[in-house]
JSON list of C-alpha atoms in Angstrom, two decimals:
[
{"chain": "A", "resi": 24, "resn": "UNK", "atom": "CA", "xyz": [-14.21, -2.55, -13.82]},
{"chain": "A", "resi": 25, "resn": "UNK", "atom": "CA", "xyz": [-12.53, -0.41, -11.18]},
{"chain": "A", "resi": 26, "resn": "UNK", "atom": "CA", "xyz": [-9.74, 1.72, -12.58]},
{"chain": "A", "resi": 27, "resn": "UNK", "atom": "CA", "xyz": [-7.47, 4.31, -11.01]},
{"chain": "A", "resi": 28, "resn": "UNK", "atom": "CA", "xyz": [-5.24, 6.45, -13.18]},
{"chain": "A", "resi": 29, "resn": "UNK", "atom": "CA", "xyz": [-2.64, 8.81, -11.78]},
{"chain": "A", "resi": 30, "resn": "UNK", "atom": "CA", "xyz": [-1.35, 11.79, -13.70]},
{"chain": "A", "resi": 31, "resn": "UNK", "atom": "CA", "xyz": [0.71, 14.91, -13.19]},
{"chain": "A", "resi": 32, "resn": "UNK", "atom": "CA", "xyz": [4.10, 13.46, -12.42]},
{"chain": "A", "resi": 33, "resn": "UNK", "atom": "CA", "xyz": [7.31, 14.83, -13.85]},
{"chain": "A", "resi": 34, "resn": "UNK", "atom": "CA", "xyz": [10.57, 16.59, -13.13]},
{"chain": "A", "resi": 35, "resn": "UNK", "atom": "CA", "xyz": [10.46, 19.45, -10.65]},
{"chain": "A", "resi": 36, "resn": "UNK", "atom": "CA", "xyz": [13.12, 21.51, -8.89]},
{"chain": "A", "resi": 37, "resn": "UNK", "atom": "CA", "xyz": [13.60, 21.36, -5.13]},
{"chain": "A", "resi": 38, "resn": "UNK", "atom": "CA", "xyz": [11.37, 23.80, -3.31]},
{"chain": "A", "resi": 39, "resn": "UNK", "atom": "CA", "xyz": [8.78, 23.89, -6.06]},
{"chain": "A", "resi": 40, "resn": "UNK", "atom": "CA", "xyz": [5.26, 22.46, -6.14]},
{"chain": "A", "resi": 41, "resn": "UNK", "atom": "CA", "xyz": [3.48, 19.79, -8.14]},
{"chain": "A", "resi": 42, "resn": "UNK", "atom": "CA", "xyz": [-0.08, 18.50, -8.14]},
{"chain": "A", "resi": 43, "resn": "UNK", "atom": "CA", "xyz": [-0.93, 14.91, -8.89]},
{"chain": "A", "resi": 44, "resn": "UNK", "atom": "CA", "xyz": [-4.37, 13.68, -9.84]},
{"chain": "A", "resi": 45, "resn": "UNK", "atom": "CA", "xyz": [-5.96, 10.26, -9.42]},
{"chain": "A", "resi": 46, "resn": "UNK", "atom": "CA", "xyz": [-8.98, 9.66, -11.62]},
{"chain": "A", "resi": 47, "resn": "UNK", "atom": "CA", "xyz": [-11.29, 6.82, -10.70]},
{"chain": "A", "resi": 48, "resn": "UNK", "atom": "CA", "xyz": [-13.81, 4.98, -12.84]},
{"chain": "A", "resi": 49, "resn": "UNK", "atom": "CA", "xyz": [-16.01, 1.94, -12.58]},
{"chain": "A", "resi": 50, "resn": "UNK", "atom": "CA", "xyz": [-17.27, 2.78, -9.08]},
{"chain": "A", "resi": 51, "resn": "UNK", "atom": "CA", "xyz": [-19.01, 5.52, -7.11]},
{"chain": "A", "resi": 52, "resn": "UNK", "atom": "CA", "xyz": [-15.93, 7.57, -6.31]},
{"chain": "A", "resi": 53, "resn": "UNK", "atom": "CA", "xyz": [-17.51, 9.60, -3.55]},
{"chain": "A", "resi": 54, "resn": "UNK", "atom": "CA", "xyz": [-18.27, 6.52, -1.47]},
{"chain": "A", "resi": 55, "resn": "UNK", "atom": "CA", "xyz": [-14.61, 5.72, -0.83]},
{"chain": "A", "resi": 56, "resn": "UNK", "atom": "CA", "xyz": [-11.64, 7.08, 1.04]},
{"chain": "A", "resi": 57, "resn": "UNK", "atom": "CA", "xyz": [-8.63, 7.48, -1.22]},
{"chain": "A", "resi": 58, "resn": "UNK", "atom": "CA", "xyz": [-5.02, 6.95, -0.23]},
{"chain": "A", "resi": 59, "resn": "UNK", "atom": "CA", "xyz": [-1.66, 7.93, -1.69]},
{"chain": "A", "resi": 60, "resn": "UNK", "atom": "CA", "xyz": [1.34, 5.62, -1.31]},
{"chain": "A", "resi": 61, "resn": "UNK", "atom": "CA", "xyz": [4.81, 6.31, -2.68]},
{"chain": "A", "resi": 62, "resn": "UNK", "atom": "CA", "xyz": [7.88, 4.28, -3.50]},
{"chain": "A", "resi": 63, "resn": "UNK", "atom": "CA", "xyz": [11.32, 5.80, -3.88]},
{"chain": "A", "resi": 64, "resn": "UNK", "atom": "CA", "xyz": [13.53, 4.19, -6.54]},
{"chain": "A", "resi": 65, "resn": "UNK", "atom": "CA", "xyz": [14.62, 0.76, -5.37]},
{"chain": "A", "resi": 66, "resn": "UNK", "atom": "CA", "xyz": [12.95, 1.23, -1.99]},
{"chain": "A", "resi": 67, "resn": "UNK", "atom": "CA", "xyz": [9.86, 0.01, -0.19]},
{"chain": "A", "resi": 68, "resn": "UNK", "atom": "CA", "xyz": [6.34, 1.36, 0.09]},
{"chain": "A", "resi": 69, "resn": "UNK", "atom": "CA", "xyz": [5.60, 4.45, 2.14]},
{"chain": "A", "resi": 70, "resn": "UNK", "atom": "CA", "xyz": [2.12, 5.61, 3.09]},
{"chain": "A", "resi": 71, "resn": "UNK", "atom": "CA", "xyz": [1.68, 9.31, 2.26]},
{"chain": "A", "resi": 72, "resn": "UNK", "atom": "CA", "xyz": [-1.85, 10.06, 3.40]},
{"chain": "A", "resi": 73, "resn": "UNK", "atom": "CA", "xyz": [-5.53, 9.66, 2.74]},
{"chain": "A", "resi": 74, "resn": "UNK", "atom": "CA", "xyz": [-8.78, 11.54, 2.45]},
{"chain": "A", "resi": 75, "resn": "UNK", "atom": "CA", "xyz": [-11.97, 10.14, 3.86]},
{"chain": "A", "resi": 76, "resn": "UNK", "atom": "CA", "xyz": [-15.20, 10.14, 1.92]},
{"chain": "A", "resi": 77, "resn": "UNK", "atom": "CA", "xyz": [-17.48, 13.16, 2.34]},
{"chain": "A", "resi": 78, "resn": "UNK", "atom": "CA", "xyz": [-19.85, 10.87, 4.18]},
{"chain": "A", "resi": 79, "resn": "UNK", "atom": "CA", "xyz": [-17.12, 10.23, 6.75]},
{"chain": "A", "resi": 80, "resn": "UNK", "atom": "CA", "xyz": [-16.24, 13.88, 7.03]},
{"chain": "A", "resi": 81, "resn": "UNK", "atom": "CA", "xyz": [-13.88, 14.28, 4.09]},
{"chain": "A", "resi": 82, "resn": "UNK", "atom": "CA", "xyz": [-11.00, 14.77, 6.51]},
{"chain": "A", "resi": 83, "resn": "UNK", "atom": "CA", "xyz": [-7.38, 13.98, 5.81]},
{"chain": "A", "resi": 84, "resn": "UNK", "atom": "CA", "xyz": [-4.47, 12.24, 7.51]},
{"chain": "A", "resi": 85, "resn": "UNK", "atom": "CA", "xyz": [-0.81, 12.45, 6.57]},
{"chain": "A", "resi": 86, "resn": "UNK", "atom": "CA", "xyz": [2.48, 10.76, 7.25]},
{"chain": "A", "resi": 87, "resn": "UNK", "atom": "CA", "xyz": [4.84, 12.79, 9.41]},
{"chain": "A", "resi": 88, "resn": "UNK", "atom": "CA", "xyz": [7.30, 13.06, 6.52]},
{"chain": "A", "resi": 89, "resn": "UNK", "atom": "CA", "xyz": [4.85, 15.08, 4.41]},
{"chain": "A", "resi": 90, "resn": "UNK", "atom": "CA", "xyz": [2.59, 16.74, 6.95]},
{"chain": "A", "resi": 91, "resn": "UNK", "atom": "CA", "xyz": [2.47, 20.49, 6.43]},
{"chain": "A", "resi": 92, "resn": "UNK", "atom": "CA", "xyz": [3.83, 20.21, 2.88]},
{"chain": "A", "resi": 93, "resn": "UNK", "atom": "CA", "xyz": [1.36, 17.90, 1.11]},
{"chain": "A", "resi": 94, "resn": "UNK", "atom": "CA", "xyz": [-2.39, 18.38, 0.82]},
{"chain": "A", "resi": 95, "resn": "UNK", "atom": "CA", "xyz": [-4.89, 15.78, -0.33]},
{"chain": "A", "resi": 96, "resn": "UNK", "atom": "CA", "xyz": [-8.24, 16.93, -1.69]},
{"chain": "A", "resi": 97, "resn": "UNK", "atom": "CA", "xyz": [-11.03, 15.47, -3.78]},
{"chain": "A", "resi": 98, "resn": "UNK", "atom": "CA", "xyz": [-13.57, 16.47, -6.38]},
{"chain": "A", "resi": 99, "resn": "UNK", "atom": "CA", "xyz": [-16.21, 13.77, -6.34]},
{"chain": "A", "resi": 100, "resn": "UNK", "atom": "CA", "xyz": [-18.08, 15.38, -9.25]},
{"chain": "A", "resi": 101, "resn": "UNK", "atom": "CA", "xyz": [-15.06, 14.59, -11.41]},
{"chain": "A", "resi": 102, "resn": "UNK", "atom": "CA", "xyz": [-14.05, 11.38, -9.58]},
{"chain": "A", "resi": 103, "resn": "UNK", "atom": "CA", "xyz": [-10.62, 12.79, -8.88]},
{"chain": "A", "resi": 104, "resn": "UNK", "atom": "CA", "xyz": [-8.39, 12.82, -5.82]},
{"chain": "A", "resi": 105, "resn": "UNK", "atom": "CA", "xyz": [-5.52, 15.29, -5.77]},
{"chain": "A", "resi": 106, "resn": "UNK", "atom": "CA", "xyz": [-2.15, 15.32, -4.08]},
{"chain": "A", "resi": 107, "resn": "UNK", "atom": "CA", "xyz": [-0.78, 18.84, -3.86]},
{"chain": "A", "resi": 108, "resn": "UNK", "atom": "CA", "xyz": [2.92, 18.62, -3.09]},
{"chain": "A", "resi": 109, "resn": "UNK", "atom": "CA", "xyz": [4.63, 21.80, -1.90]},
{"chain": "A", "resi": 110, "resn": "UNK", "atom": "CA", "xyz": [8.20, 22.56, -0.86]},
{"chain": "A", "resi": 111, "resn": "UNK", "atom": "CA", "xyz": [9.36, 19.44, -2.64]},
{"chain": "A", "resi": 112, "resn": "UNK", "atom": "CA", "xyz": [12.59, 17.84, -1.50]},
{"chain": "A", "resi": 113, "resn": "UNK", "atom": "CA", "xyz": [15.04, 15.50, -3.20]},
{"chain": "A", "resi": 114, "resn": "UNK", "atom": "CA", "xyz": [13.81, 12.59, -1.11]},
{"chain": "A", "resi": 115, "resn": "UNK", "atom": "CA", "xyz": [10.24, 13.09, -2.33]},
{"chain": "A", "resi": 116, "resn": "UNK", "atom": "CA", "xyz": [11.43, 11.50, -5.57]},
{"chain": "A", "resi": 117, "resn": "UNK", "atom": "CA", "xyz": [9.26, 8.42, -5.99]},
{"chain": "A", "resi": 118, "resn": "UNK", "atom": "CA", "xyz": [6.53, 6.68, -7.86]},
{"chain": "A", "resi": 119, "resn": "UNK", "atom": "CA", "xyz": [3.25, 7.89, -6.40]},
{"chain": "A", "resi": 120, "resn": "UNK", "atom": "CA", "xyz": [0.35, 5.44, -6.35]},
{"chain": "A", "resi": 121, "resn": "UNK", "atom": "CA", "xyz": [-3.24, 6.13, -5.50]},
{"chain": "A", "resi": 122, "resn": "UNK", "atom": "CA", "xyz": [-5.37, 3.40, -4.01]},
{"chain": "A", "resi": 123, "resn": "UNK", "atom": "CA", "xyz": [-8.96, 2.97, -3.03]},
{"chain": "A", "resi": 124, "resn": "UNK", "atom": "CA", "xyz": [-9.65, 2.22, 0.61]},
{"chain": "A", "resi": 125, "resn": "UNK", "atom": "CA", "xyz": [-11.82, -0.86, 0.72]},
{"chain": "A", "resi": 126, "resn": "UNK", "atom": "CA", "xyz": [-13.55, -2.14, 3.83]},
{"chain": "A", "resi": 127, "resn": "UNK", "atom": "CA", "xyz": [-13.30, -5.91, 3.87]},
{"chain": "A", "resi": 128, "resn": "UNK", "atom": "CA", "xyz": [-15.58, -7.90, 6.16]},
{"chain": "A", "resi": 129, "resn": "UNK", "atom": "CA", "xyz": [-15.47, -11.43, 7.50]},
{"chain": "A", "resi": 130, "resn": "UNK", "atom": "CA", "xyz": [-17.24, -13.20, 10.36]},
{"chain": "A", "resi": 131, "resn": "UNK", "atom": "CA", "xyz": [-18.34, -10.00, 12.08]},
{"chain": "A", "resi": 132, "resn": "UNK", "atom": "CA", "xyz": [-15.00, -8.23, 11.71]},
{"chain": "A", "resi": 133, "resn": "UNK", "atom": "CA", "xyz": [-13.86, -5.61, 9.24]},
{"chain": "A", "resi": 134, "resn": "UNK", "atom": "CA", "xyz": [-10.68, -3.91, 8.16]},
{"chain": "A", "resi": 135, "resn": "UNK", "atom": "CA", "xyz": [-9.34, -1.37, 5.68]},
{"chain": "A", "resi": 136, "resn": "UNK", "atom": "CA", "xyz": [-7.14, -2.59, 2.85]},
{"chain": "A", "resi": 137, "resn": "UNK", "atom": "CA", "xyz": [-5.95, -1.51, -0.58]},
{"chain": "A", "resi": 138, "resn": "UNK", "atom": "CA", "xyz": [-7.47, -3.78, -3.20]},
{"chain": "A", "resi": 139, "resn": "UNK", "atom": "CA", "xyz": [-7.30, -1.45, -6.18]},
{"chain": "A", "resi": 140, "resn": "UNK", "atom": "CA", "xyz": [-4.21, 0.54, -7.18]},
{"chain": "A", "resi": 141, "resn": "UNK", "atom": "CA", "xyz": [-3.32, 2.86, -10.00]},
{"chain": "A", "resi": 142, "resn": "UNK", "atom": "CA", "xyz": [-0.28, 2.25, -12.17]},
{"chain": "A", "resi": 143, "resn": "UNK", "atom": "CA", "xyz": [1.63, 5.06, -10.47]},
{"chain": "A", "resi": 144, "resn": "UNK", "atom": "CA", "xyz": [3.14, 8.32, -11.66]},
{"chain": "A", "resi": 145, "resn": "UNK", "atom": "CA", "xyz": [6.81, 9.20, -11.30]},
{"chain": "A", "resi": 146, "resn": "UNK", "atom": "CA", "xyz": [7.88, 12.37, -9.54]},
{"chain": "A", "resi": 147, "resn": "UNK", "atom": "CA", "xyz": [11.53, 13.37, -9.79]},
{"chain": "A", "resi": 148, "resn": "UNK", "atom": "CA", "xyz": [12.79, 16.23, -7.65]},
{"chain": "A", "resi": 149, "resn": "UNK", "atom": "CA", "xyz": [16.10, 17.46, -8.95]},
{"chain": "A", "resi": 150, "resn": "UNK", "atom": "CA", "xyz": [17.88, 20.65, -9.82]},
{"chain": "B", "resi": 21, "resn": "UNK", "atom": "CA", "xyz": [4.50, 4.83, 16.06]},
{"chain": "B", "resi": 22, "resn": "UNK", "atom": "CA", "xyz": [4.43, 1.17, 15.20]},
{"chain": "B", "resi": 23, "resn": "UNK", "atom": "CA", "xyz": [7.41, -0.15, 13.26]},
{"chain": "B", "resi": 24, "resn": "UNK", "atom": "CA", "xyz": [7.09, -3.32, 11.20]},
{"chain": "B", "resi": 25, "resn": "UNK", "atom": "CA", "xyz": [10.29, -5.30, 10.67]},
{"chain": "B", "resi": 26, "resn": "UNK", "atom": "CA", "xyz": [10.29, -7.98, 8.02]},
{"chain": "B", "resi": 27, "resn": "UNK", "atom": "CA", "xyz": [12.72, -10.87, 7.84]},
{"chain": "B", "resi": 28, "resn": "UNK", "atom": "CA", "xyz": [14.61, -12.08, 6.07]},
{"chain": "B", "resi": 29, "resn": "UNK", "atom": "CA", "xyz": [15.48, -9.22, 3.77]},
{"chain": "B", "resi": 30, "resn": "UNK", "atom": "CA", "xyz": [16.02, -11.65, 0.93]},
{"chain": "B", "resi": 31, "resn": "UNK", "atom": "CA", "xyz": [14.89, -15.26, 0.74]},
{"chain": "B", "resi": 32, "resn": "UNK", "atom": "CA", "xyz": [16.37, -17.54, -1.92]},
{"chain": "B", "resi": 33, "resn": "UNK", "atom": "CA", "xyz": [14.31, -20.63, -2.66]},
{"chain": "B", "resi": 34, "resn": "UNK", "atom": "CA", "xyz": [13.47, -22.94, -5.53]},
{"chain": "B", "resi": 35, "resn": "UNK", "atom": "CA", "xyz": [10.07, -23.51, -7.15]},
{"chain": "B", "resi": 36, "resn": "UNK", "atom": "CA", "xyz": [8.13, -26.14, -5.24]},
{"chain": "B", "resi": 37, "resn": "UNK", "atom": "CA", "xyz": [9.69, -25.21, -1.90]},
{"chain": "B", "resi": 38, "resn": "UNK", "atom": "CA", "xyz": [7.86, -23.67, 1.04]},
{"chain": "B", "resi": 39, "resn": "UNK", "atom": "CA", "xyz": [8.44, -20.02, 1.90]},
{"chain": "B", "resi": 40, "resn": "UNK", "atom": "CA", "xyz": [7.92, -18.48, 5.31]},
{"chain": "B", "resi": 41, "resn": "UNK", "atom": "CA", "xyz": [8.14, -14.71, 5.62]},
{"chain": "B", "resi": 42, "resn": "UNK", "atom": "CA", "xyz": [8.09, -12.91, 8.94]},
{"chain": "B", "resi": 43, "resn": "UNK", "atom": "CA", "xyz": [6.70, -9.54, 10.01]},
{"chain": "B", "resi": 44, "resn": "UNK", "atom": "CA", "xyz": [7.39, -8.34, 13.54]},
{"chain": "B", "resi": 45, "resn": "UNK", "atom": "CA", "xyz": [5.68, -5.31, 15.05]},
{"chain": "B", "resi": 46, "resn": "UNK", "atom": "CA", "xyz": [7.40, -3.05, 17.56]},
{"chain": "B", "resi": 47, "resn": "UNK", "atom": "CA", "xyz": [4.39, -3.41, 19.84]},
{"chain": "B", "resi": 48, "resn": "UNK", "atom": "CA", "xyz": [1.36, -5.66, 19.97]},
{"chain": "B", "resi": 49, "resn": "UNK", "atom": "CA", "xyz": [-1.09, -4.88, 17.16]},
{"chain": "B", "resi": 50, "resn": "UNK", "atom": "CA", "xyz": [-4.57, -5.99, 16.30]},
{"chain": "B", "resi": 51, "resn": "UNK", "atom": "CA", "xyz": [-4.40, -8.77, 13.75]},
{"chain": "B", "resi": 52, "resn": "UNK", "atom": "CA", "xyz": [-7.58, -7.37, 12.20]},
{"chain": "B", "resi": 53, "resn": "UNK", "atom": "CA", "xyz": [-5.47, -4.59, 10.71]},
{"chain": "B", "resi": 54, "resn": "UNK", "atom": "CA", "xyz": [-2.52, -6.61, 9.41]},
{"chain": "B", "resi": 55, "resn": "UNK", "atom": "CA", "xyz": [-2.24, -7.16, 5.67]},
{"chain": "B", "resi": 56, "resn": "UNK", "atom": "CA", "xyz": [0.25, -8.56, 3.18]},
{"chain": "B", "resi": 57, "resn": "UNK", "atom": "CA", "xyz": [0.97, -7.33, -0.35]},
{"chain": "B", "resi": 58, "resn": "UNK", "atom": "CA", "xyz": [2.95, -8.73, -3.24]},
{"chain": "B", "resi": 59, "resn": "UNK", "atom": "CA", "xyz": [4.78, -6.49, -5.69]},
{"chain": "B", "resi": 60, "resn": "UNK", "atom": "CA", "xyz": [6.42, -7.53, -8.92]},
{"chain": "B", "resi": 61, "resn": "UNK", "atom": "CA", "xyz": [8.88, -5.32, -10.82]},
{"chain": "B", "resi": 62, "resn": "UNK", "atom": "CA", "xyz": [7.18, -2.48, -12.63]},
{"chain": "B", "resi": 63, "resn": "UNK", "atom": "CA", "xyz": [3.79, -3.24, -11.11]},
{"chain": "B", "resi": 64, "resn": "UNK", "atom": "CA", "xyz": [1.64, -1.81, -8.37]},
{"chain": "B", "resi": 65, "resn": "UNK", "atom": "CA", "xyz": [1.32, -3.88, -5.21]},
{"chain": "B", "resi": 66, "resn": "UNK", "atom": "CA", "xyz": [-1.40, -6.53, -4.98]},
{"chain": "B", "resi": 67, "resn": "UNK", "atom": "CA", "xyz": [-3.31, -7.35, -1.82]},
{"chain": "B", "resi": 68, "resn": "UNK", "atom": "CA", "xyz": [-2.77, -10.97, -0.77]},
{"chain": "B", "resi": 69, "resn": "UNK", "atom": "CA", "xyz": [-3.93, -11.25, 2.84]},
{"chain": "B", "resi": 70, "resn": "UNK", "atom": "CA", "xyz": [-6.05, -9.06, 5.10]},
{"chain": "B", "resi": 71, "resn": "UNK", "atom": "CA", "xyz": [-6.98, -9.43, 8.73]},
{"chain": "B", "resi": 72, "resn": "UNK", "atom": "CA", "xyz": [-3.75, -11.41, 9.13]},
{"chain": "B", "resi": 73, "resn": "UNK", "atom": "CA", "xyz": [-5.20, -14.62, 7.71]},
{"chain": "B", "resi": 74, "resn": "UNK", "atom": "CA", "xyz": [-7.88, -13.94, 5.11]},
{"chain": "B", "resi": 75, "resn": "UNK", "atom": "CA", "xyz": [-6.99, -14.40, 1.47]},
{"chain": "B", "resi": 76, "resn": "UNK", "atom": "CA", "xyz": [-8.05, -11.61, -0.86]},
{"chain": "B", "resi": 77, "resn": "UNK", "atom": "CA", "xyz": [-10.24, -12.39, -3.84]},
{"chain": "B", "resi": 78, "resn": "UNK", "atom": "CA", "xyz": [-8.45, -14.48, -6.45]},
{"chain": "B", "resi": 79, "resn": "UNK", "atom": "CA", "xyz": [-5.43, -15.32, -4.30]},
{"chain": "B", "resi": 80, "resn": "UNK", "atom": "CA", "xyz": [-4.43, -19.00, -4.57]},
{"chain": "B", "resi": 81, "resn": "UNK", "atom": "CA", "xyz": [-4.76, -21.14, -1.46]},
{"chain": "B", "resi": 82, "resn": "UNK", "atom": "CA", "xyz": [-1.03, -21.83, -1.41]},
{"chain": "B", "resi": 83, "resn": "UNK", "atom": "CA", "xyz": [-0.80, -18.39, 0.26]},
{"chain": "B", "resi": 84, "resn": "UNK", "atom": "CA", "xyz": [-1.68, -18.29, 3.93]},
{"chain": "B", "resi": 85, "resn": "UNK", "atom": "CA", "xyz": [-1.20, -15.80, 6.72]},
{"chain": "B", "resi": 86, "resn": "UNK", "atom": "CA", "xyz": [-1.09, -16.19, 10.45]},
{"chain": "B", "resi": 87, "resn": "UNK", "atom": "CA", "xyz": [0.12, -14.78, 13.70]},
{"chain": "B", "resi": 88, "resn": "UNK", "atom": "CA", "xyz": [-0.98, -12.44, 16.42]},
{"chain": "B", "resi": 89, "resn": "UNK", "atom": "CA", "xyz": [0.35, -9.84, 18.81]},
{"chain": "B", "resi": 90, "resn": "UNK", "atom": "CA", "xyz": [3.74, -8.83, 17.46]},
{"chain": "B", "resi": 91, "resn": "UNK", "atom": "CA", "xyz": [4.59, -11.77, 15.19]},
{"chain": "B", "resi": 92, "resn": "UNK", "atom": "CA", "xyz": [2.96, -12.50, 11.87]},
{"chain": "B", "resi": 93, "resn": "UNK", "atom": "CA", "xyz": [3.86, -14.80, 9.02]},
{"chain": "B", "resi": 94, "resn": "UNK", "atom": "CA", "xyz": [3.07, -15.21, 5.36]},
{"chain": "B", "resi": 95, "resn": "UNK", "atom": "CA", "xyz": [3.52, -18.74, 4.10]},
{"chain": "B", "resi": 96, "resn": "UNK", "atom": "CA", "xyz": [3.61, -19.86, 0.50]},
{"chain": "B", "resi": 97, "resn": "UNK", "atom": "CA", "xyz": [3.13, -23.60, 0.55]},
{"chain": "B", "resi": 98, "resn": "UNK", "atom": "CA", "xyz": [4.68, -24.57, -2.80]},
{"chain": "B", "resi": 99, "resn": "UNK", "atom": "CA", "xyz": [6.40, -21.83, -4.71]},
{"chain": "B", "resi": 100, "resn": "UNK", "atom": "CA", "xyz": [5.35, -21.23, -8.27]},
{"chain": "B", "resi": 101, "resn": "UNK", "atom": "CA", "xyz": [7.58, -19.26, -10.68]},
{"chain": "B", "resi": 102, "resn": "UNK", "atom": "CA", "xyz": [5.18, -16.31, -10.53]},
{"chain": "B", "resi": 103, "resn": "UNK", "atom": "CA", "xyz": [5.53, -16.04, -6.74]},
{"chain": "B", "resi": 104, "resn": "UNK", "atom": "CA", "xyz": [9.04, -14.62, -6.88]},
{"chain": "B", "resi": 105, "resn": "UNK", "atom": "CA", "xyz": [8.51, -10.99, -5.96]},
{"chain": "B", "resi": 106, "resn": "UNK", "atom": "CA", "xyz": [8.76, -8.57, -3.05]},
{"chain": "B", "resi": 107, "resn": "UNK", "atom": "CA", "xyz": [6.33, -8.96, -0.17]},
{"chain": "B", "resi": 108, "resn": "UNK", "atom": "CA", "xyz": [5.26, -6.26, 2.26]},
{"chain": "B", "resi": 109, "resn": "UNK", "atom": "CA", "xyz": [3.33, -6.43, 5.48]},
{"chain": "B", "resi": 110, "resn": "UNK", "atom": "CA", "xyz": [1.19, -3.45, 6.45]},
{"chain": "B", "resi": 111, "resn": "UNK", "atom": "CA", "xyz": [-0.64, -2.31, 9.52]},
{"chain": "B", "resi": 112, "resn": "UNK", "atom": "CA", "xyz": [-3.35, 0.28, 10.11]},
{"chain": "B", "resi": 113, "resn": "UNK", "atom": "CA", "xyz": [-3.81, 2.03, 13.41]},
{"chain": "B", "resi": 114, "resn": "UNK", "atom": "CA", "xyz": [-4.78, 5.44, 14.72]},
{"chain": "B", "resi": 115, "resn": "UNK", "atom": "CA", "xyz": [-5.53, 6.85, 11.28]},
{"chain": "B", "resi": 116, "resn": "UNK", "atom": "CA", "xyz": [-2.20, 5.94, 9.75]},
{"chain": "B", "resi": 117, "resn": "UNK", "atom": "CA", "xyz": [-0.69, 3.07, 7.83]},
{"chain": "B", "resi": 118, "resn": "UNK", "atom": "CA", "xyz": [2.73, 1.51, 8.19]},
{"chain": "B", "resi": 119, "resn": "UNK", "atom": "CA", "xyz": [4.52, -0.80, 5.78]},
{"chain": "B", "resi": 120, "resn": "UNK", "atom": "CA", "xyz": [7.34, -3.15, 6.55]},
{"chain": "B", "resi": 121, "resn": "UNK", "atom": "CA", "xyz": [10.52, -2.72, 4.54]},
{"chain": "B", "resi": 122, "resn": "UNK", "atom": "CA", "xyz": [9.79, -5.77, 2.42]},
{"chain": "B", "resi": 123, "resn": "UNK", "atom": "CA", "xyz": [11.15, -9.26, 1.83]},
{"chain": "B", "resi": 124, "resn": "UNK", "atom": "CA", "xyz": [12.48, -10.10, -1.61]},
{"chain": "B", "resi": 125, "resn": "UNK", "atom": "CA", "xyz": [11.73, -13.68, -2.58]},
{"chain": "B", "resi": 126, "resn": "UNK", "atom": "CA", "xyz": [14.19, -14.71, -5.27]},
{"chain": "B", "resi": 127, "resn": "UNK", "atom": "CA", "xyz": [14.79, -17.85, -7.27]},
{"chain": "B", "resi": 128, "resn": "UNK", "atom": "CA", "xyz": [17.68, -19.91, -5.96]}
]
């Protein structure tokens, strides 16, 4: 059974840093890109960024709102993806979800989609 | 940057009725990369539809997706009590993802 478990959330002051972890199980972690999505209280979903599998270069992409402040990394030996959040701002307050990037195929076409999600971890940025 | 606009913001219907949710893109997008998610309070989102019209594993056939270009729809044929939730469309392009702002489907 595929499972994703986020950890590391909590209360942090503006300007400080926090690192979240997403631990995967039930699948070969290194074969998949991993994505972070966040949701501010009472708001919609916002894509944060993703890290490709090592086989696809292990490179990262970020939303404009976090680029230069957040860093996604991975340790495939531990089946963990990290989200290092620096220079945190009040509006970074959100539930942070990790998801596995699945490639879904049908009739000769394919796409990326998020089939499996963690339960989320809450990050509160406040003084 | 592609913007996805969902309408209506809130849809009030009764069980058994048909629901039609709209997702409009700010420019023409490939339907291959258009997905729909359902989110219930306190839960992570769940993938419903991918490639604009393909149901994800385990999704009942009362859910269907369609559309192309800039206009996409999610239709729920006959609402069940468990269908009342928030629905998001999502698009992937140029190494980034975009979500719509969501449509809340509430019981009338």
